[in-house]
């Protein structure tokens, strides 16, 4: 996590994809227009912006949240939401843990090692 403008915070996370061109293409198509319930859930729980980038099978996600974002509350709300659980189960068909991902987790936080603003 790193600081950002106007009280925003940024989380950068990594995850892998299953090494299959067909599955990667399907995953990309799912993200061209995510389910409206998922977008609503993200916004309702304090996600201000989210982007996912891909290089081969590696995904990099940038999440911008407000100063009052509560990660534990967000995670609990996702566990309580059947649509979120359906989406996560579908996405796990395409996703794979990185070699550094703890057992039972998906997206893992990346360590920021450089900031031009701090130079």
Tab-separated table of N, CA, C and O in Angstrom:
chain	number	residue	atom	x	y	z
A	1	UNK	N	0.841	-1.172	0.000
A	1	UNK	CA	0.000	0.000	0.000
A	1	UNK	C	0.883	1.230	0.000
A	1	UNK	O	1.914	1.263	0.630
A	2	UNK	N	0.452	2.268	-0.684
A	2	UNK	CA	1.200	3.517	-0.684
A	2	UNK	C	0.227	4.680	-0.625
A	2	UNK	O	-0.943	4.547	-0.923
A	3	UNK	N	0.715	5.818	-0.227
A	3	UNK	CA	-0.113	7.010	-0.169
A	3	UNK	C	-0.366	7.555	-1.562
A	3	UNK	O	0.370	7.330	-2.488
A	4	UNK	N	-1.452	8.295	-1.699
A	4	UNK	CA	-1.788	8.931	-2.969
A	4	UNK	C	-2.418	10.278	-2.663
A	4	UNK	O	-2.584	10.659	-1.515
A	5	UNK	N	-2.803	11.007	-3.686
A	5	UNK	CA	-3.324	12.351	-3.539
A	5	UNK	C	-4.653	12.389	-2.794
A	5	UNK	O	-5.435	11.446	-2.821
A	6	UNK	N	-4.895	13.484	-2.100
A	6	UNK	CA	-6.177	13.821	-1.478
A	6	UNK	C	-6.712	12.738	-0.550
A	6	UNK	O	-7.893	12.417	-0.588
A	7	UNK	N	-5.872	12.191	0.309
A	7	UNK	CA	-6.339	11.212	1.285
A	7	UNK	C	-6.620	9.834	0.722
A	7	UNK	O	-7.105	8.965	1.424
A	8	UNK	N	-6.334	9.639	-0.523
A	8	UNK	CA	-6.513	8.307	-1.112
A	8	UNK	C	-5.351	7.414	-0.720
A	8	UNK	O	-4.256	7.888	-0.444
A	9	UNK	N	-5.640	6.128	-0.720
A	9	UNK	CA	-4.587	5.130	-0.521
A	9	UNK	C	-4.596	4.207	-1.722
A	9	UNK	O	-5.624	4.007	-2.353
A	10	UNK	N	-3.449	3.638	-2.002
A	10	UNK	CA	-3.310	2.750	-3.158
A	10	UNK	C	-2.780	1.402	-2.680
A	10	UNK	O	-1.820	1.331	-1.935
A	11	UNK	N	-3.441	0.346	-3.142
A	11	UNK	CA	-2.986	-1.014	-2.896
A	11	UNK	C	-2.541	-1.594	-4.230
A	11	UNK	O	-3.243	-1.442	-5.232
A	12	UNK	N	-1.394	-2.236	-4.263
A	12	UNK	CA	-0.907	-2.897	-5.464
A	12	UNK	C	-0.760	-4.368	-5.133
A	12	UNK	O	-0.093	-4.727	-4.153
A	13	UNK	N	-1.394	-5.202	-5.943
A	13	UNK	CA	-1.423	-6.628	-5.662
A	13	UNK	C	-1.120	-7.431	-6.925
A	13	UNK	O	-1.310	-6.940	-8.036
A	14	UNK	N	-0.679	-8.671	-6.717
A	14	UNK	CA	-0.336	-9.545	-7.836
A	14	UNK	C	-1.071	-10.873	-7.722
A	14	UNK	O	-1.419	-11.312	-6.620
A	15	UNK	N	-1.304	-11.472	-8.859
A	15	UNK	CA	-1.931	-12.780	-8.981
A	15	UNK	C	-1.541	-13.326	-10.345
A	15	UNK	O	-1.231	-12.551	-11.256
A	16	UNK	N	-1.545	-14.617	-10.502
A	16	UNK	CA	-1.239	-15.220	-11.796
A	16	UNK	C	-2.512	-15.730	-12.460
A	16	UNK	O	-3.548	-15.857	-11.821
A	17	UNK	N	-2.387	-16.014	-13.741
A	17	UNK	CA	-3.447	-16.660	-14.500
A	17	UNK	C	-3.005	-18.064	-14.871
A	17	UNK	O	-1.801	-18.342	-14.976
A	18	UNK	N	-3.970	-18.933	-15.084
A	18	UNK	CA	-3.685	-20.258	-15.610
A	18	UNK	C	-3.033	-20.061	-16.985
A	18	UNK	O	-3.466	-19.219	-17.772
A	19	UNK	N	-1.994	-20.803	-17.256
A	19	UNK	CA	-1.233	-20.635	-18.495
A	19	UNK	C	-1.947	-21.317	-19.657
A	19	UNK	O	-1.558	-22.391	-20.116
A	20	UNK	N	-3.023	-20.663	-20.115
A	20	UNK	CA	-3.815	-21.167	-21.234
A	20	UNK	C	-4.311	-19.965	-22.034
A	20	UNK	O	-5.079	-19.156	-21.510
A	21	UNK	N	-3.880	-19.814	-23.289
A	21	UNK	CA	-4.347	-18.681	-24.094
A	21	UNK	C	-5.872	-18.587	-24.155
A	21	UNK	O	-6.430	-17.488	-24.118
A	22	UNK	N	-6.552	-19.720	-24.222
A	22	UNK	CA	-8.013	-19.712	-24.282
A	22	UNK	C	-8.600	-19.152	-22.989
A	22	UNK	O	-9.487	-18.290	-23.017
A	23	UNK	N	-8.104	-19.619	-21.846
A	23	UNK	CA	-8.618	-19.141	-20.565
A	23	UNK	C	-8.255	-17.679	-20.321
A	23	UNK	O	-9.066	-16.912	-19.779
A	24	UNK	N	-7.062	-17.280	-20.728
A	24	UNK	CA	-6.667	-15.879	-20.578
A	24	UNK	C	-7.577	-14.983	-21.399
A	24	UNK	O	-8.019	-13.926	-20.936
A	25	UNK	N	-7.903	-15.408	-22.612
A	25	UNK	CA	-8.818	-14.631	-23.449
A	25	UNK	C	-10.199	-14.523	-22.804
A	25	UNK	O	-10.805	-13.455	-22.804
A	26	UNK	N	-10.698	-15.621	-22.247
A	26	UNK	CA	-11.986	-15.585	-21.550
A	26	UNK	C	-11.936	-14.641	-20.358
A	26	UNK	O	-12.866	-13.872	-20.126
A	27	UNK	N	-10.853	-14.695	-19.596
A	27	UNK	CA	-10.687	-13.821	-18.426
A	27	UNK	C	-10.718	-12.354	-18.850
A	27	UNK	O	-11.405	-11.532	-18.231
A	28	UNK	N	-10.011	-12.040	-19.920
A	28	UNK	CA	-10.005	-10.662	-20.440
A	28	UNK	C	-11.419	-10.234	-20.840
A	28	UNK	O	-11.827	-9.112	-20.552
A	29	UNK	N	-12.150	-11.128	-21.505
A	29	UNK	CA	-13.522	-10.787	-21.913
A	29	UNK	C	-14.415	-10.534	-20.703
A	29	UNK	O	-15.225	-9.611	-20.722
A	30	UNK	N	-14.268	-11.333	-19.652
A	30	UNK	CA	-15.056	-11.098	-18.434
A	30	UNK	C	-14.788	-9.713	-17.854
A	30	UNK	O	-15.681	-9.106	-17.259
A	31	UNK	N	-13.579	-9.201	-18.042
A	31	UNK	CA	-13.224	-7.910	-17.460
A	31	UNK	C	-13.481	-6.726	-18.387
A	31	UNK	O	-13.308	-5.578	-17.970
A	32	UNK	N	-13.935	-6.991	-19.603
A	32	UNK	CA	-14.329	-5.877	-20.468
A	32	UNK	C	-15.584	-5.206	-19.920
A	32	UNK	O	-15.773	-3.999	-20.073
A	33	UNK	N	-16.436	-5.988	-19.271
A	33	UNK	CA	-17.633	-5.454	-18.608
A	33	UNK	C	-17.960	-6.412	-17.472
A	33	UNK	O	-18.597	-7.435	-17.692
A	34	UNK	N	-17.487	-6.081	-16.251
A	34	UNK	CA	-17.761	-6.965	-15.119
A	34	UNK	C	-19.246	-6.911	-14.774
A	34	UNK	O	-19.964	-6.004	-15.200
A	35	UNK	N	-19.705	-7.888	-14.015
A	35	UNK	CA	-21.104	-7.914	-13.620
A	35	UNK	C	-21.441	-6.622	-12.877
A	35	UNK	O	-20.669	-6.171	-12.015
A	36	UNK	N	-22.589	-6.008	-13.178
A	36	UNK	CA	-22.963	-4.750	-12.510
A	36	UNK	C	-22.998	-4.875	-10.986
A	36	UNK	O	-22.617	-3.940	-10.276
A	37	UNK	N	-23.401	-6.039	-10.481
A	37	UNK	CA	-23.459	-6.239	-9.031
A	37	UNK	C	-22.067	-6.179	-8.406
A	37	UNK	O	-21.908	-5.737	-7.261
A	38	UNK	N	-21.072	-6.607	-9.153
A	38	UNK	CA	-19.696	-6.580	-8.643
A	38	UNK	C	-19.180	-5.147	-8.631
A	38	UNK	O	-18.589	-4.700	-7.642
A	39	UNK	N	-19.421	-4.406	-9.703
A	39	UNK	CA	-19.015	-2.992	-9.738
A	39	UNK	C	-19.703	-2.216	-8.621
A	39	UNK	O	-19.065	-1.408	-7.934
A	40	UNK	N	-20.991	-2.458	-8.418
A	40	UNK	CA	-21.730	-1.784	-7.346
A	40	UNK	C	-21.148	-2.135	-5.981
A	40	UNK	O	-20.987	-1.263	-5.123
A	41	UNK	N	-20.834	-3.407	-5.774
A	41	UNK	CA	-20.244	-3.846	-4.504
A	41	UNK	C	-18.926	-3.122	-4.245
A	41	UNK	O	-18.682	-2.627	-3.132
A	42	UNK	N	-18.069	-3.056	-5.243
A	42	UNK	CA	-16.778	-2.392	-5.084
A	42	UNK	C	-16.971	-0.923	-4.706
A	42	UNK	O	-16.370	-0.440	-3.738
A	43	UNK	N	-17.803	-0.235	-5.453
A	43	UNK	CA	-18.020	1.197	-5.191
A	43	UNK	C	-18.681	1.429	-3.832
A	43	UNK	O	-18.313	2.359	-3.106
A	44	UNK	N	-19.651	0.615	-3.496
A	44	UNK	CA	-20.393	0.764	-2.241
A	44	UNK	C	-19.489	0.584	-1.020
A	44	UNK	O	-19.740	1.143	0.037
A	45	UNK	N	-18.426	-0.174	-1.183
A	45	UNK	CA	-17.544	-0.448	-0.054
A	45	UNK	C	-16.224	0.331	-0.107
A	45	UNK	O	-15.243	-0.072	0.515
A	46	UNK	N	-16.203	1.415	-0.860
A	46	UNK	CA	-15.081	2.339	-0.778
A	46	UNK	C	-13.983	2.206	-1.806
A	46	UNK	O	-12.951	2.878	-1.698
A	47	UNK	N	-14.182	1.369	-2.830
A	47	UNK	CA	-13.191	1.296	-3.903
A	47	UNK	C	-13.457	2.468	-4.844
A	47	UNK	O	-14.525	2.565	-5.440
A	48	UNK	N	-12.498	3.367	-4.954
A	48	UNK	CA	-12.657	4.543	-5.803
A	48	UNK	C	-12.241	4.271	-7.241
A	48	UNK	O	-12.813	4.810	-8.176
A	49	UNK	N	-11.234	3.434	-7.396
A	49	UNK	CA	-10.788	3.059	-8.735
A	49	UNK	C	-10.040	1.730	-8.630
A	49	UNK	O	-9.475	1.409	-7.576
A	50	UNK	N	-10.058	0.983	-9.714
A	50	UNK	CA	-9.355	-0.299	-9.758
A	50	UNK	C	-8.927	-0.540	-11.198
A	50	UNK	O	-9.712	-0.350	-12.127
A	51	UNK	N	-7.679	-0.951	-11.377
A	51	UNK	CA	-7.157	-1.307	-12.685
A	51	UNK	C	-6.402	-2.613	-12.562
A	51	UNK	O	-5.742	-2.864	-11.542
A	52	UNK	N	-6.482	-3.439	-13.599
A	52	UNK	CA	-5.721	-4.687	-13.640
A	52	UNK	C	-4.893	-4.677	-14.921
A	52	UNK	O	-5.421	-4.399	-16.003
A	53	UNK	N	-3.608	-4.983	-14.779
A	53	UNK	CA	-2.687	-5.066	-15.904
A	53	UNK	C	-2.191	-6.511	-16.003
A	53	UNK	O	-2.158	-7.231	-15.011
A	54	UNK	N	-1.796	-6.905	-17.217
A	54	UNK	CA	-1.334	-8.272	-17.441
A	54	UNK	C	-0.038	-8.277	-18.235
A	54	UNK	O	0.130	-7.516	-19.187
A	55	UNK	N	0.864	-9.148	-17.843
A	55	UNK	CA	2.071	-9.452	-18.610
A	55	UNK	C	2.193	-10.963	-18.607
A	55	UNK	O	2.454	-11.569	-17.558
A	56	UNK	N	1.931	-11.585	-19.748
A	56	UNK	CA	1.934	-13.050	-19.806
A	56	UNK	C	0.850	-13.594	-18.897
A	56	UNK	O	-0.325	-13.298	-19.080
A	57	UNK	N	1.252	-14.362	-17.902
A	57	UNK	CA	0.283	-14.920	-16.959
A	57	UNK	C	0.245	-14.147	-15.642
A	57	UNK	O	-0.510	-14.511	-14.750
A	58	UNK	N	1.040	-13.101	-15.506
A	58	UNK	CA	1.079	-12.321	-14.263
A	58	UNK	C	0.104	-11.149	-14.351
A	58	UNK	O	0.090	-10.410	-15.322
A	59	UNK	N	-0.707	-10.994	-13.319
A	59	UNK	CA	-1.621	-9.866	-13.194
A	59	UNK	C	-1.095	-8.911	-12.133
A	59	UNK	O	-0.520	-9.335	-11.122
A	60	UNK	N	-1.315	-7.626	-12.356
A	60	UNK	CA	-0.953	-6.575	-11.413
A	60	UNK	C	-2.176	-5.701	-11.245
A	60	UNK	O	-2.710	-5.177	-12.226
A	61	UNK	N	-2.681	-5.569	-10.011
A	61	UNK	CA	-3.891	-4.796	-9.762
A	61	UNK	C	-3.551	-3.584	-8.899
A	61	UNK	O	-2.830	-3.693	-7.905
A	62	UNK	N	-4.081	-2.436	-9.308
A	62	UNK	CA	-3.947	-1.191	-8.556
A	62	UNK	C	-5.340	-0.824	-8.071
A	62	UNK	O	-6.272	-0.704	-8.873
A	63	UNK	N	-5.480	-0.670	-6.755
A	63	UNK	CA	-6.770	-0.331	-6.152
A	63	UNK	C	-6.609	0.982	-5.406
A	63	UNK	O	-5.724	1.112	-4.551
A	64	UNK	N	-7.453	1.953	-5.721
A	64	UNK	CA	-7.462	3.244	-5.033
A	64	UNK	C	-8.669	3.274	-4.106
A	64	UNK	O	-9.791	2.968	-4.523
A	65	UNK	N	-8.406	3.627	-2.848
A	65	UNK	CA	-9.468	3.706	-1.839
A	65	UNK	C	-9.362	5.039	-1.115
A	65	UNK	O	-8.315	5.690	-1.131
A	66	UNK	N	-10.459	5.415	-0.455
A	66	UNK	CA	-10.456	6.625	0.354
A	66	UNK	C	-9.775	6.383	1.688
A	66	UNK	O	-9.479	5.243	2.074
A	67	UNK	N	-9.531	7.455	2.416
A	67	UNK	CA	-8.849	7.377	3.704
A	67	UNK	C	-9.616	6.531	4.711
A	67	UNK	O	-9.027	5.939	5.615
A	68	UNK	N	-10.928	6.442	4.562
A	68	UNK	CA	-11.755	5.704	5.530
A	68	UNK	C	-12.001	4.244	5.132
A	68	UNK	O	-12.762	3.540	5.793
A	69	UNK	N	-11.354	3.747	4.092
A	69	UNK	CA	-11.549	2.380	3.643
A	69	UNK	C	-11.116	1.410	4.732
A	69	UNK	O	-10.046	1.556	5.326
A	70	UNK	N	-11.945	0.394	4.981
A	70	UNK	CA	-11.656	-0.633	5.980
A	70	UNK	C	-11.566	-1.981	5.262
A	70	UNK	O	-12.582	-2.548	4.849
A	71	UNK	N	-10.350	-2.496	5.098
A	71	UNK	CA	-10.128	-3.733	4.347
A	71	UNK	C	-10.858	-4.915	4.977
A	71	UNK	O	-11.401	-5.760	4.258
A	72	UNK	N	-10.880	-4.996	6.301
A	72	UNK	CA	-11.552	-6.116	6.975
A	72	UNK	C	-13.061	-6.062	6.727
A	72	UNK	O	-13.690	-7.094	6.460
A	73	UNK	N	-13.638	-4.883	6.783
A	73	UNK	CA	-15.075	-4.733	6.519
A	73	UNK	C	-15.388	-5.085	5.067
A	73	UNK	O	-16.393	-5.736	4.775
A	74	UNK	N	-14.522	-4.668	4.155
A	74	UNK	CA	-14.709	-4.980	2.734
A	74	UNK	C	-14.656	-6.490	2.508
A	74	UNK	O	-15.497	-7.059	1.813
A	75	UNK	N	-13.673	-7.157	3.107
A	75	UNK	CA	-13.543	-8.611	2.954
A	75	UNK	C	-14.760	-9.330	3.526
A	75	UNK	O	-15.292	-10.261	2.903
A	76	UNK	N	-15.225	-8.905	4.691
A	76	UNK	CA	-16.400	-9.531	5.313
A	76	UNK	C	-17.642	-9.337	4.454
A	76	UNK	O	-18.449	-10.262	4.292
A	77	UNK	N	-17.800	-8.151	3.879
A	77	UNK	CA	-18.965	-7.885	3.024
A	77	UNK	C	-18.939	-8.793	1.789
A	77	UNK	O	-19.980	-9.260	1.336
A	78	UNK	N	-17.768	-9.053	1.250
A	78	UNK	CA	-17.648	-9.949	0.100
A	78	UNK	C	-18.019	-11.376	0.447
A	78	UNK	O	-18.661	-12.072	-0.343
A	79	UNK	N	-17.637	-11.818	1.632
A	79	UNK	CA	-17.982	-13.173	2.069
A	79	UNK	C	-19.476	-13.328	2.288
A	79	UNK	O	-20.020	-14.425	2.131
A	80	UNK	N	-20.141	-12.234	2.629
A	80	UNK	CA	-21.590	-12.247	2.890
A	80	UNK	C	-22.431	-12.063	1.628
A	80	UNK	O	-23.650	-12.146	1.696
A	81	UNK	N	-21.797	-11.773	0.503
A	81	UNK	CA	-22.517	-11.442	-0.725
A	81	UNK	C	-22.452	-12.627	-1.705
A	81	UNK	O	-21.387	-12.938	-2.241
A	82	UNK	N	-23.596	-13.284	-1.969
A	82	UNK	CA	-23.593	-14.449	-2.866
A	82	UNK	C	-23.094	-14.124	-4.282
A	82	UNK	O	-22.436	-14.959	-4.903
A	83	UNK	N	-23.400	-12.930	-4.793
A	83	UNK	CA	-22.935	-12.564	-6.135
A	83	UNK	C	-21.414	-12.440	-6.166
A	83	UNK	O	-20.767	-12.862	-7.126
A	84	UNK	N	-20.851	-11.837	-5.121
A	84	UNK	CA	-19.397	-11.714	-5.044
A	84	UNK	C	-18.773	-13.107	-4.970
A	84	UNK	O	-17.773	-13.381	-5.640
A	85	UNK	N	-19.368	-13.986	-4.204
A	85	UNK	CA	-18.842	-15.346	-4.086
A	85	UNK	C	-18.924	-16.093	-5.420
A	85	UNK	O	-17.998	-16.827	-5.775
A	86	UNK	N	-20.013	-15.899	-6.173
A	86	UNK	CA	-20.131	-16.510	-7.505
A	86	UNK	C	-19.045	-15.969	-8.444
A	86	UNK	O	-18.424	-16.724	-9.193
A	87	UNK	N	-18.838	-14.642	-8.415
A	87	UNK	CA	-17.825	-14.015	-9.261
A	87	UNK	C	-16.436	-14.546	-8.912
A	87	UNK	O	-15.656	-14.912	-9.789
A	88	UNK	N	-16.132	-14.598	-7.620
A	88	UNK	CA	-14.813	-15.067	-7.187
A	88	UNK	C	-14.589	-16.525	-7.587
A	88	UNK	O	-13.489	-16.887	-8.018
A	89	UNK	N	-15.612	-17.341	-7.459
A	89	UNK	CA	-15.489	-18.751	-7.868
A	89	UNK	C	-15.244	-18.855	-9.372
A	89	UNK	O	-14.410	-19.655	-9.827
A	90	UNK	N	-15.965	-18.056	-10.158
A	90	UNK	CA	-15.763	-18.051	-11.603
A	90	UNK	C	-14.345	-17.583	-11.947
A	90	UNK	O	-13.654	-18.207	-12.762
A	91	UNK	N	-13.898	-16.509	-11.316
A	91	UNK	CA	-12.570	-15.973	-11.616
A	91	UNK	C	-11.473	-16.960	-11.227
A	91	UNK	O	-10.450	-17.060	-11.898
A	92	UNK	N	-11.675	-17.736	-10.163
A	92	UNK	CA	-10.651	-18.682	-9.725
A	92	UNK	C	-10.436	-19.783	-10.753
A	92	UNK	O	-9.393	-20.417	-10.775
A	93	UNK	N	-11.407	-19.967	-11.654
A	93	UNK	CA	-11.247	-20.920	-12.760
A	93	UNK	C	-10.090	-20.483	-13.672
A	93	UNK	O	-9.423	-21.316	-14.283
A	94	UNK	N	-9.852	-19.172	-13.744
A	94	UNK	CA	-8.826	-18.595	-14.616
A	94	UNK	C	-7.557	-18.233	-13.867
A	94	UNK	O	-6.498	-18.102	-14.463
A	95	UNK	N	-7.669	-18.021	-12.573
A	95	UNK	CA	-6.567	-17.499	-11.774
A	95	UNK	C	-5.746	-18.616	-11.137
A	95	UNK	O	-6.236	-19.726	-10.946
A	96	UNK	N	-4.509	-18.274	-10.806
A	96	UNK	CA	-3.606	-19.202	-10.120
A	96	UNK	C	-2.780	-18.398	-9.128
A	96	UNK	O	-2.404	-17.256	-9.401
A	97	UNK	N	-2.511	-18.982	-8.001
A	97	UNK	CA	-1.690	-18.314	-6.995
A	97	UNK	C	-0.272	-18.115	-7.532
A	97	UNK	O	0.241	-18.944	-8.271
A	98	UNK	N	0.358	-17.010	-7.149
A	98	UNK	CA	1.774	-16.822	-7.488
A	98	UNK	C	2.599	-17.779	-6.629
A	98	UNK	O	2.092	-18.325	-5.640
A	99	UNK	N	3.857	-17.969	-6.959
A	99	UNK	CA	4.696	-18.823	-6.113
A	99	UNK	C	4.855	-18.281	-4.688
A	99	UNK	O	5.234	-19.010	-3.790
A	100	UNK	N	4.546	-16.998	-4.466
A	100	UNK	CA	4.723	-16.361	-3.164
A	100	UNK	C	3.405	-16.163	-2.416
A	100	UNK	O	3.388	-15.545	-1.362
A	101	UNK	N	2.321	-16.688	-2.953
A	101	UNK	CA	1.007	-16.504	-2.342
A	101	UNK	C	0.804	-17.499	-1.207
A	101	UNK	O	0.940	-18.707	-1.412
A	102	UNK	N	0.456	-16.990	-0.011
A	102	UNK	CA	0.161	-17.916	1.097
A	102	UNK	C	-1.035	-18.815	0.759
A	102	UNK	O	-1.948	-18.408	0.031
A	103	UNK	N	-1.020	-20.019	1.292
A	103	UNK	CA	-2.105	-20.986	1.070
A	103	UNK	C	-3.458	-20.350	1.400
A	103	UNK	O	-3.602	-19.697	2.413
A	104	UNK	N	-4.430	-20.540	0.512
A	104	UNK	CA	-5.788	-20.058	0.744
A	104	UNK	C	-6.023	-18.613	0.354
A	104	UNK	O	-7.133	-18.109	0.513
A	105	UNK	N	-5.013	-17.910	-0.137
A	105	UNK	CA	-5.174	-16.519	-0.555
A	105	UNK	C	-5.117	-16.422	-2.075
A	105	UNK	O	-4.694	-17.351	-2.744
A	106	UNK	N	-5.569	-15.269	-2.597
A	106	UNK	CA	-5.523	-15.020	-4.030
A	106	UNK	C	-4.591	-13.850	-4.314
A	106	UNK	O	-3.399	-14.030	-4.469
A	107	UNK	N	-5.157	-12.658	-4.379
A	107	UNK	CA	-4.350	-11.467	-4.634
A	107	UNK	C	-3.459	-11.210	-3.423
A	107	UNK	O	-3.911	-11.246	-2.290
A	108	UNK	N	-2.180	-10.955	-3.668
A	108	UNK	CA	-1.254	-10.660	-2.570
A	108	UNK	C	-0.624	-9.281	-2.774
A	108	UNK	O	-0.356	-8.865	-3.909
A	109	UNK	N	-0.418	-8.610	-1.659
A	109	UNK	CA	0.162	-7.265	-1.691
A	109	UNK	C	1.595	-7.314	-2.205
A	109	UNK	O	2.358	-8.221	-1.882
A	110	UNK	N	1.919	-6.318	-2.996
A	110	UNK	CA	3.283	-6.177	-3.499
A	110	UNK	C	3.996	-5.123	-2.658
A	110	UNK	O	3.369	-4.194	-2.141
A	111	UNK	N	5.290	-5.273	-2.537
A	111	UNK	CA	6.105	-4.317	-1.795
A	111	UNK	C	6.554	-3.197	-2.728
A	111	UNK	O	7.152	-3.451	-3.780
A	112	UNK	N	6.250	-1.951	-2.337
A	112	UNK	CA	6.753	-0.826	-3.122
A	112	UNK	C	8.217	-0.636	-2.759
A	112	UNK	O	8.570	-0.533	-1.587
A	113	UNK	N	9.068	-0.591	-3.770
A	113	UNK	CA	10.495	-0.436	-3.523
A	113	UNK	C	11.047	0.874	-4.072
A	113	UNK	O	12.224	1.169	-3.868
A	114	UNK	N	10.210	1.667	-4.747
A	114	UNK	CA	10.668	2.929	-5.311
A	114	UNK	C	9.521	3.904	-5.425
A	114	UNK	O	8.401	3.500	-5.787
A	115	UNK	N	9.789	5.155	-5.124
A	115	UNK	CA	8.836	6.246	-5.339
A	115	UNK	C	9.623	7.475	-5.791
A	115	UNK	O	10.478	7.972	-5.042
A	116	UNK	N	9.350	7.949	-6.985
A	116	UNK	CA	10.020	9.139	-7.488
A	116	UNK	C	9.722	10.335	-6.596
A	116	UNK	O	10.597	11.170	-6.363
A	117	UNK	N	8.503	10.430	-6.079
A	117	UNK	CA	8.136	11.568	-5.227
A	117	UNK	C	8.975	11.630	-3.955
A	117	UNK	O	9.144	12.702	-3.384
A	118	UNK	N	9.515	10.508	-3.526
A	118	UNK	CA	10.321	10.495	-2.309
A	118	UNK	C	11.796	10.689	-2.596
A	118	UNK	O	12.613	10.652	-1.671
A	119	UNK	N	12.168	10.918	-3.834
A	119	UNK	CA	13.571	11.120	-4.197
A	119	UNK	C	13.934	12.592	-4.110
A	119	UNK	O	13.158	13.456	-4.354
